């Protein structure tokens, strides 16, 4: 009896396989980079669409939890809603694409820099799973005048959803 149920279960899984593959999970998302020569990996990442001053915007962010907590944050001004693929150079902030990197330690801001150069490139948008993949880099200056660099940034399987 159990062997028969197992066979039926395996058959159903095989038939339903392609459907389950379409489901994207937040834990499948990857976002990594080198920040000032040190490896950075987001514990979680997300893409949130919203409208600002009548323009479609994608907020792409990733946070590495721990001590300190470090967050990559970008606001990408889209050509039109749901048209994600493309290159988004950092140009200082809205109404252009902008971004920043924040470092928190024990709840206190210990580092913050705005991007003055670099870009986010979304190579692929998968409408079936509503995920994006691509790469990014950035340079900027901290509030304290120090210079920062993010290089070799990649992201894949990042879920995009409306705010």
Coordinates of C-alpha atoms in Angstrom, one line a residue, residues 33-150:
X33 CA 29.5 42.5 -3.8
X34 CA 32.8 43.7 -2.6
X35 CA 32.5 46.8 -0.5
X36 CA 35.8 48.6 0.1
X37 CA 37.7 45.4 -0.5
X38 CA 35.6 43.3 1.8
X39 CA 33.0 40.7 0.9
X40 CA 29.3 41.6 1.4
X41 CA 26.4 39.2 1.0
X42 CA 22.8 40.2 1.6
X43 CA 20.9 38.1 4.1
X44 CA 17.8 39.2 2.2
X45 CA 17.0 41.3 -0.9
X46 CA 14.0 42.7 -2.6
X47 CA 12.7 44.8 -5.4
X48 CA 9.7 47.0 -4.8
X49 CA 7.9 48.9 -7.5
X50 CA 6.3 52.3 -6.7
X51 CA 5.4 55.6 -8.3
X52 CA 7.2 58.8 -7.4
X53 CA 6.0 62.1 -8.9
X54 CA 4.2 60.2 -11.6
X55 CA 7.3 58.1 -12.6
X56 CA 7.6 54.3 -12.2
X57 CA 10.5 53.4 -9.8
X58 CA 12.1 50.2 -8.7
X59 CA 13.6 50.2 -5.2
X60 CA 16.3 47.4 -5.3
X61 CA 17.8 46.7 -1.9
X62 CA 19.8 44.1 0.0
X63 CA 20.7 43.9 3.6
X64 CA 23.5 42.0 5.3
X65 CA 22.3 41.4 8.9
X66 CA 24.8 41.2 11.7
X67 CA 27.0 43.5 13.6
X68 CA 27.3 45.8 11.8
X69 CA 24.2 45.7 9.5
X70 CA 24.9 46.9 6.0
X71 CA 22.3 47.9 3.4
X72 CA 22.6 48.6 -0.3
X73 CA 19.7 50.7 -1.5
X74 CA 18.9 52.0 -4.9
X75 CA 16.0 53.8 -6.6
X76 CA 15.9 53.0 -10.3
X77 CA 13.8 55.3 -12.5
X78 CA 12.1 52.9 -15.0
X79 CA 11.2 53.7 -18.6
X80 CA 7.7 52.4 -18.0
X81 CA 6.1 50.1 -15.3
X82 CA 7.2 46.5 -15.5
X83 CA 10.0 47.3 -18.0
X84 CA 12.9 46.4 -15.8
X85 CA 15.8 45.2 -18.1
X86 CA 18.3 47.9 -18.8
X87 CA 21.2 50.0 -17.5
X88 CA 20.6 52.5 -14.7
X89 CA 23.6 54.8 -14.0
X90 CA 23.7 56.5 -10.7
X91 CA 23.1 60.3 -11.2
X92 CA 22.6 61.7 -7.8
X93 CA 19.1 60.7 -7.0
X94 CA 15.5 61.4 -7.9
X95 CA 14.3 62.4 -10.5
X96 CA 17.3 60.4 -11.7
X97 CA 18.5 57.0 -10.5
X98 CA 20.2 57.2 -7.1
X99 CA 21.3 55.1 -4.3
X100 CA 23.2 54.8 -1.0
X101 CA 24.9 52.3 1.3
X102 CA 24.2 52.4 5.1
X103 CA 26.1 50.8 8.0
X104 CA 24.3 50.4 11.3
X105 CA 25.9 49.1 14.5
X106 CA 23.8 48.5 17.6
X107 CA 21.1 50.6 16.0
X108 CA 23.3 53.6 15.4
X109 CA 24.3 54.9 12.0
X110 CA 28.1 54.5 11.7
X111 CA 28.4 54.8 8.0
X112 CA 26.4 56.3 5.1
X113 CA 27.4 57.2 1.6
X114 CA 25.5 58.4 -1.4
X115 CA 26.4 57.0 -4.8
X116 CA 28.0 59.5 -7.2
X117 CA 28.9 57.0 -9.8
X118 CA 28.4 53.4 -11.0
X119 CA 25.3 51.7 -12.2
X120 CA 22.8 48.9 -11.8
X121 CA 22.3 46.7 -14.8
X122 CA 19.2 44.5 -14.9
X123 CA 20.1 41.8 -17.4
X124 CA 16.9 39.7 -17.1
X125 CA 13.4 40.0 -15.9
X126 CA 11.4 36.7 -15.6
X127 CA 7.7 37.6 -15.7
X128 CA 6.7 34.0 -14.7
X129 CA 8.5 34.2 -11.4
X130 CA 8.6 38.1 -11.2
X131 CA 12.4 38.0 -10.5
X132 CA 15.3 40.1 -11.7
X133 CA 19.0 39.3 -12.2
X134 CA 21.9 41.5 -13.1
X135 CA 25.0 43.3 -11.7
X136 CA 26.0 46.6 -10.0
X137 CA 28.8 48.8 -9.0
X138 CA 29.0 52.2 -7.2
X139 CA 31.3 54.8 -5.8
X140 CA 30.5 57.5 -3.4
X141 CA 31.5 59.7 -0.5
X142 CA 30.5 59.2 3.1
X143 CA 29.0 61.9 5.3
X144 CA 32.4 62.0 7.0
X145 CA 34.2 62.7 3.6
X146 CA 35.6 59.2 3.2
X147 CA 35.4 57.5 -0.2
X148 CA 33.7 54.2 -0.7
X149 CA 33.6 51.7 -3.6
X150 CA 31.3 48.8 -4.4

